[in-house]
Amino acid sequence: MSGRRIYSPAALLCRLESITMSARWIDRVVVVLVRARNPNNIGAVARAMHDFGFRHLRVVNEYAVPFESARSAVDASEVLAGAAEFGSVADAVADCTLVVGTTSVGERALQHPLYVLPEAAGMIGVELARQGGRVALLFGSEKTGLSNDELSHCHWLLTIPMKQHAEVRHPSMNLGQAVAVCLYELVRLAEVAPVPVNRGDLAVAETAEVERLMGLLTEVLEASGYTKRHPANCEEGQIRRLVLRMGVTANDLPVWMGILRQVLWKIRRDGES
């Protein structure tokens, strides 16, 4: 008897639904490279994305991205051809409901919750199961990783656990390897994940909308004089992290915007009288 697995019609249907769901989840994951300049690394990332079925690549860089050199990577041309360039992290993740930064930690003073990849993958799966959930995975430059300002756009961080070596002070993965490992974990998750439930009332607000809320909150703090009295609490990244931790839903966001606009109107009116 051969070792080939035989599926019953019902089991085959479930398997096909699982594959369809995997594709649906995968299409709502965005890989964002921040300040990546080595064409070989960009090509390796594109190759990993192609191999695991991901297609949304976004690049944030103040310099011209060397796509022409990177296109030499085997099977990467389709992903690279569809890659989008952005001038800022905020623009690159504007349509995402969850932004996850990657870090090797090192001696960095973390200002976000940190999860190891297996646990983080499950949390990403929860977000993708939401109606309209879209996740951005941020990867920093080959030499310095993500800056604190870039990390301020993240809801939380993930790290890939690695063996510690006495001769290596801060172990870290090559950019292409790190992306491949993260995407593999998501693909593995998608194969066994339950069908998403439509929970529109719990849909998380897109990052662009959260930025609008942050801007309005900053206006209120300035108009009220809070920024002058407590400047240490009003750094832009600090306020952004505060707002992101609130986990504002798409339904709640207009309410918060309305409250803050009313507060701002009241402060300004009283200031004119």
Short mmCIF file of C-alpha atoms in Angstrom, two decimals:
data_model
loop_
_atom_site.label_atom_id
_atom_site.label_comp_id
_atom_site.label_asym_id
_atom_site.label_seq_id
_atom_site.Cartn_x
_atom_site.Cartn_y
_atom_site.Cartn_z
CA MET A 1 0.00 0.00 0.00
CA SER A 2 1.41 3.37 -0.96
CA GLY A 3 2.06 6.07 1.61
CA ARG A 4 -0.04 8.57 -0.34
CA ARG A 5 -2.79 10.12 1.77
CA ILE A 6 -6.36 9.60 0.51
CA TYR A 7 -8.85 12.34 1.40
CA SER A 8 -12.58 11.72 1.76
CA PRO A 9 -14.80 14.25 -0.11
CA ALA A 10 -15.60 16.04 3.18
CA ALA A 11 -11.95 16.15 4.23
CA LEU A 12 -10.94 17.35 0.79
CA LEU A 13 -13.48 20.18 0.98
CA CYS A 14 -12.11 21.24 4.37
CA ARG A 15 -8.59 21.12 2.97
CA LEU A 16 -9.58 23.31 0.02
CA GLU A 17 -11.27 25.79 2.38
CA SER A 18 -8.08 25.88 4.46
CA ILE A 19 -5.98 26.66 1.39
CA THR A 20 -8.42 29.38 0.32
CA MET A 21 -8.35 30.87 3.80
CA SER A 22 -4.55 30.82 3.79
CA ALA A 23 -4.50 32.82 0.56
CA ARG A 24 -7.02 35.26 1.99
CA TRP A 25 -4.96 35.81 5.13
CA ILE A 26 -1.70 36.09 3.24
CA ASP A 27 -3.09 38.77 0.97
CA ARG A 28 -3.71 41.00 3.99
CA VAL A 29 -0.10 40.93 5.19
CA VAL A 30 2.25 43.71 4.12
CA VAL A 31 6.04 43.50 4.40
CA VAL A 32 7.59 46.93 4.97
CA LEU A 33 11.35 47.44 4.59
CA VAL A 34 12.60 50.60 6.24
CA ARG A 35 15.90 52.06 4.97
CA ALA A 36 16.96 48.80 3.29
CA ARG A 37 19.62 49.67 0.69
CA ASN A 38 21.41 46.43 -0.19
CA PRO A 39 19.86 45.11 -3.43
CA ASN A 40 20.84 41.54 -2.55
CA ASN A 41 18.90 41.77 0.70
CA ILE A 42 15.89 43.34 -0.99
CA GLY A 43 16.01 40.58 -3.59
CA ALA A 44 16.22 37.93 -0.86
CA VAL A 45 13.15 39.41 0.84
CA ALA A 46 11.23 39.41 -2.45
CA ARG A 47 12.27 35.80 -3.11
CA ALA A 48 11.05 34.73 0.36
CA MET A 49 7.75 36.52 -0.18
CA HIS A 50 7.28 34.81 -3.54
CA ASP A 51 8.12 31.38 -2.12
CA PHE A 52 5.57 31.68 0.69
CA GLY A 53 2.86 33.36 -1.39
CA PHE A 54 3.05 36.94 -0.10
CA ARG A 55 2.95 39.76 -2.63
CA HIS A 56 2.64 43.14 -0.87
CA LEU A 57 6.11 44.69 -0.48
CA ARG A 58 6.52 48.30 0.60
CA VAL A 59 9.81 50.15 0.93
CA VAL A 60 10.46 53.29 2.98
CA ASN A 61 13.66 55.04 2.00
CA GLU A 62 14.85 58.59 1.44
CA TYR A 63 17.17 57.31 -1.28
CA ALA A 64 16.34 55.68 -4.61
CA VAL A 65 15.63 52.00 -4.03
CA PRO A 66 17.93 49.75 -6.14
CA PHE A 67 15.11 47.64 -7.58
CA GLU A 68 16.92 47.06 -10.85
CA SER A 69 19.79 45.29 -9.11
CA ALA A 70 17.41 43.39 -6.82
CA ARG A 71 15.35 42.09 -9.75
CA SER A 72 18.10 39.63 -10.54
CA ALA A 73 16.86 37.50 -7.61
CA VAL A 74 15.29 34.27 -8.83
CA ASP A 75 11.48 34.40 -9.01
CA ALA A 76 11.41 37.81 -7.31
CA SER A 77 10.43 39.89 -10.34
CA GLU A 78 6.66 39.78 -9.75
CA VAL A 79 6.92 40.87 -6.12
CA LEU A 80 9.44 43.60 -6.95
CA ALA A 81 7.38 44.85 -9.88
CA GLY A 82 4.47 45.39 -7.52
CA ALA A 83 6.56 46.95 -4.73
CA ALA A 84 5.49 50.41 -3.57
CA GLU A 85 7.83 53.16 -2.36
CA PHE A 86 6.93 55.54 0.46
CA GLY A 87 8.59 58.55 2.02
CA SER A 88 7.62 57.72 5.60
CA VAL A 89 6.59 54.83 7.80
CA ALA A 90 3.29 56.59 8.53
CA ASP A 91 2.38 56.60 4.84
CA ALA A 92 3.51 53.00 4.32
CA VAL A 93 1.25 51.61 7.09
CA ALA A 94 -1.67 54.04 6.72
CA ASP A 95 -4.17 51.37 5.63
CA CYS A 96 -3.09 48.77 8.22
CA THR A 97 -4.93 47.94 11.44
CA LEU A 98 -1.94 46.32 13.16
CA VAL A 99 1.71 47.32 12.80
CA VAL A 100 4.31 44.94 14.21
CA GLY A 101 7.97 45.89 14.40
CA THR A 102 10.82 43.39 14.43
CA THR A 103 13.86 43.68 16.67
CA SER A 104 16.82 41.66 17.85
CA VAL A 105 16.52 43.65 21.10
CA GLY A 106 20.23 43.92 22.00
CA GLU A 107 20.70 46.79 24.45
CA ARG A 108 17.67 48.71 23.21
CA ALA A 109 15.40 50.14 25.91
CA LEU A 110 12.06 48.80 24.74
CA GLN A 111 8.98 51.01 24.94
CA HIS A 112 6.59 48.42 23.51
CA PRO A 113 5.37 44.95 24.52
CA LEU A 114 7.71 42.31 23.06
CA TYR A 115 6.70 38.79 21.97
CA VAL A 116 8.69 35.90 20.54
CA LEU A 117 7.74 34.91 17.00
CA PRO A 118 5.55 31.83 17.71
CA GLU A 119 3.39 33.80 20.14
CA ALA A 120 3.40 36.87 17.91
CA ALA A 121 2.20 34.82 14.94
CA GLY A 122 -0.89 33.75 16.88
CA MET A 123 -1.64 37.37 17.79
CA ILE A 124 -1.25 38.39 14.15
CA GLY A 125 -3.68 35.62 13.25
CA VAL A 126 -6.25 37.08 15.63
CA GLU A 127 -5.98 40.43 13.86
CA LEU A 128 -6.26 38.87 10.42
CA ALA A 129 -9.39 37.07 11.60
CA ARG A 130 -11.06 40.43 12.11
CA GLN A 131 -13.17 41.84 9.32
CA GLY A 132 -10.87 44.17 7.37
CA GLY A 133 -7.78 43.35 9.41
CA ARG A 134 -4.53 44.20 7.63
CA VAL A 135 -1.10 43.65 9.21
CA ALA A 136 2.18 45.39 8.45
CA LEU A 137 5.46 43.69 9.40
CA LEU A 138 8.23 46.28 9.74
CA PHE A 139 11.87 45.35 9.18
CA GLY A 140 14.63 47.90 9.75
CA SER A 141 17.90 48.57 7.98
CA GLU A 142 20.55 45.87 7.78
CA LYS A 143 22.92 47.70 10.14
CA THR A 144 20.79 49.56 12.68
CA GLY A 145 17.33 48.01 12.63
CA LEU A 146 14.34 50.24 13.32
CA SER A 147 14.84 53.60 15.03
CA ASN A 148 12.77 54.64 18.05
CA ASP A 149 10.77 57.01 15.86
CA GLU A 150 10.02 54.22 13.39
CA LEU A 151 9.10 51.88 16.23
CA SER A 152 6.64 54.46 17.57
CA HIS A 153 4.31 53.50 14.69
CA CYS A 154 4.15 49.92 15.98
CA HIS A 155 1.49 48.46 18.25
CA TRP A 156 3.99 45.94 19.60
CA LEU A 157 7.23 44.15 18.66
CA LEU A 158 8.32 40.63 17.84
CA THR A 159 11.70 38.98 18.06
CA ILE A 160 13.06 35.74 16.63
CA PRO A 161 14.64 33.66 19.40
CA MET A 162 18.23 32.71 18.58
CA LYS A 163 21.01 30.82 20.28
CA GLN A 164 23.29 33.05 22.30
CA HIS A 165 27.02 32.87 21.52
CA ALA A 166 29.66 34.25 23.87
CA GLU A 167 31.62 35.80 21.00
CA VAL A 168 28.55 37.58 19.55
CA ARG A 169 27.32 40.53 21.56
CA HIS A 170 24.08 41.18 19.69
CA PRO A 171 23.01 38.20 17.55
CA SER A 172 20.77 39.16 14.65
CA MET A 173 19.56 37.59 11.42
CA ASN A 174 20.23 38.65 7.87
CA LEU A 175 17.28 40.71 6.59
CA GLY A 176 16.19 38.12 4.03
CA GLN A 177 16.42 35.31 6.59
CA ALA A 178 14.42 37.22 9.17
CA VAL A 179 11.63 37.93 6.69
CA ALA A 180 11.58 34.29 5.54
CA VAL A 181 11.32 32.93 9.09
CA CYS A 182 8.49 35.33 9.99
CA LEU A 183 6.53 34.55 6.82
CA TYR A 184 6.96 30.80 7.30
CA GLU A 185 5.46 31.07 10.78
CA LEU A 186 2.46 32.95 9.40
CA VAL A 187 1.93 30.40 6.62
CA ARG A 188 2.09 27.59 9.17
CA LEU A 189 -0.49 29.43 11.27
CA ALA A 190 -2.82 30.09 8.33
CA GLU A 191 -3.00 26.37 7.48
CA VAL A 192 -4.59 25.55 10.84
CA ALA A 193 -6.38 28.80 11.68
CA PRO A 194 -10.19 28.93 12.06
CA VAL A 195 -12.38 30.71 9.54
CA PRO A 196 -12.58 34.43 10.45
CA VAL A 197 -15.81 35.61 12.02
CA ASN A 198 -17.35 38.86 10.83
CA ARG A 199 -17.09 41.07 13.90
CA GLY A 200 -17.41 44.51 12.37
CA ASP A 201 -18.03 46.07 15.78
CA LEU A 202 -14.50 45.04 16.82
CA ALA A 203 -12.72 46.12 13.64
CA VAL A 204 -9.60 48.06 14.59
CA ALA A 205 -9.16 51.52 13.10
CA GLU A 206 -6.63 51.88 10.30
CA THR A 207 -3.32 53.47 11.18
CA ALA A 208 -4.06 56.58 9.10
CA GLU A 209 -7.19 57.20 11.19
CA VAL A 210 -5.22 56.66 14.40
CA GLU A 211 -2.72 59.29 13.18
CA ARG A 212 -5.62 61.74 12.75
CA LEU A 213 -6.73 61.00 16.30
CA MET A 214 -3.19 61.53 17.54
CA GLY A 215 -2.98 64.86 15.72
CA LEU A 216 -6.25 66.06 17.24
CA LEU A 217 -5.17 64.94 20.72
CA THR A 218 -1.93 66.89 20.26
CA GLU A 219 -3.95 70.00 19.32
CA VAL A 220 -5.99 69.62 22.51
CA LEU A 221 -2.86 69.23 24.64
CA GLU A 222 -1.33 72.34 23.08
CA ALA A 223 -4.50 74.44 23.38
CA SER A 224 -4.96 73.44 27.01
CA GLY A 225 -1.38 74.37 27.89
CA TYR A 226 -0.52 70.80 28.85
CA THR A 227 2.44 70.63 26.48
CA LYS A 228 4.04 73.65 28.16
CA ARG A 229 3.48 72.39 31.69
CA HIS A 230 4.46 68.77 30.97
CA PRO A 231 6.73 68.78 27.90
CA ALA A 232 8.37 65.50 28.90
CA ASN A 233 5.04 63.72 28.35
CA CYS A 234 4.35 65.19 24.92
CA GLU A 235 7.02 63.83 22.60
CA GLU A 236 5.39 62.76 19.34
CA GLY A 237 6.42 59.12 19.55
CA GLN A 238 5.25 58.91 23.16
CA ILE A 239 1.78 60.23 22.28
CA ARG A 240 1.57 57.86 19.30
CA ARG A 241 2.39 54.85 21.49
CA LEU A 242 -0.23 55.99 24.00
CA VAL A 243 -2.92 56.19 21.33
CA LEU A 244 -1.94 52.85 19.79
CA ARG A 245 -2.16 51.13 23.17
CA MET A 246 -5.79 52.25 23.40
CA GLY A 247 -6.66 49.84 20.59
CA VAL A 248 -9.35 52.18 19.24
CA THR A 249 -11.91 50.38 17.07
CA ALA A 250 -13.24 51.72 13.78
CA ASN A 251 -16.61 52.37 15.44
CA ASP A 252 -15.12 54.11 18.48
CA LEU A 253 -12.78 56.39 16.55
CA PRO A 254 -15.46 58.89 15.34
CA VAL A 255 -16.71 59.13 18.91
CA TRP A 256 -13.25 59.97 20.24
CA MET A 257 -12.72 62.45 17.41
CA GLY A 258 -16.03 64.13 18.26
CA ILE A 259 -15.17 64.35 21.96
CA LEU A 260 -11.76 65.87 21.29
CA ARG A 261 -13.16 68.37 18.75
CA GLN A 262 -15.72 69.49 21.32
CA VAL A 263 -13.02 69.88 23.98
CA LEU A 264 -10.85 71.84 21.55
CA TRP A 265 -13.76 74.10 20.56
CA LYS A 266 -14.55 74.78 24.23
CA ILE A 267 -10.92 75.61 25.09
CA ARG A 268 -10.57 78.00 22.15
CA ARG A 269 -13.91 79.68 22.75
CA ASP A 270 -13.11 80.27 26.42
CA GLY A 271 -9.72 81.61 25.39
CA GLU A 272 -11.34 84.21 23.12
CA SER A 273 -13.84 85.41 25.75
#
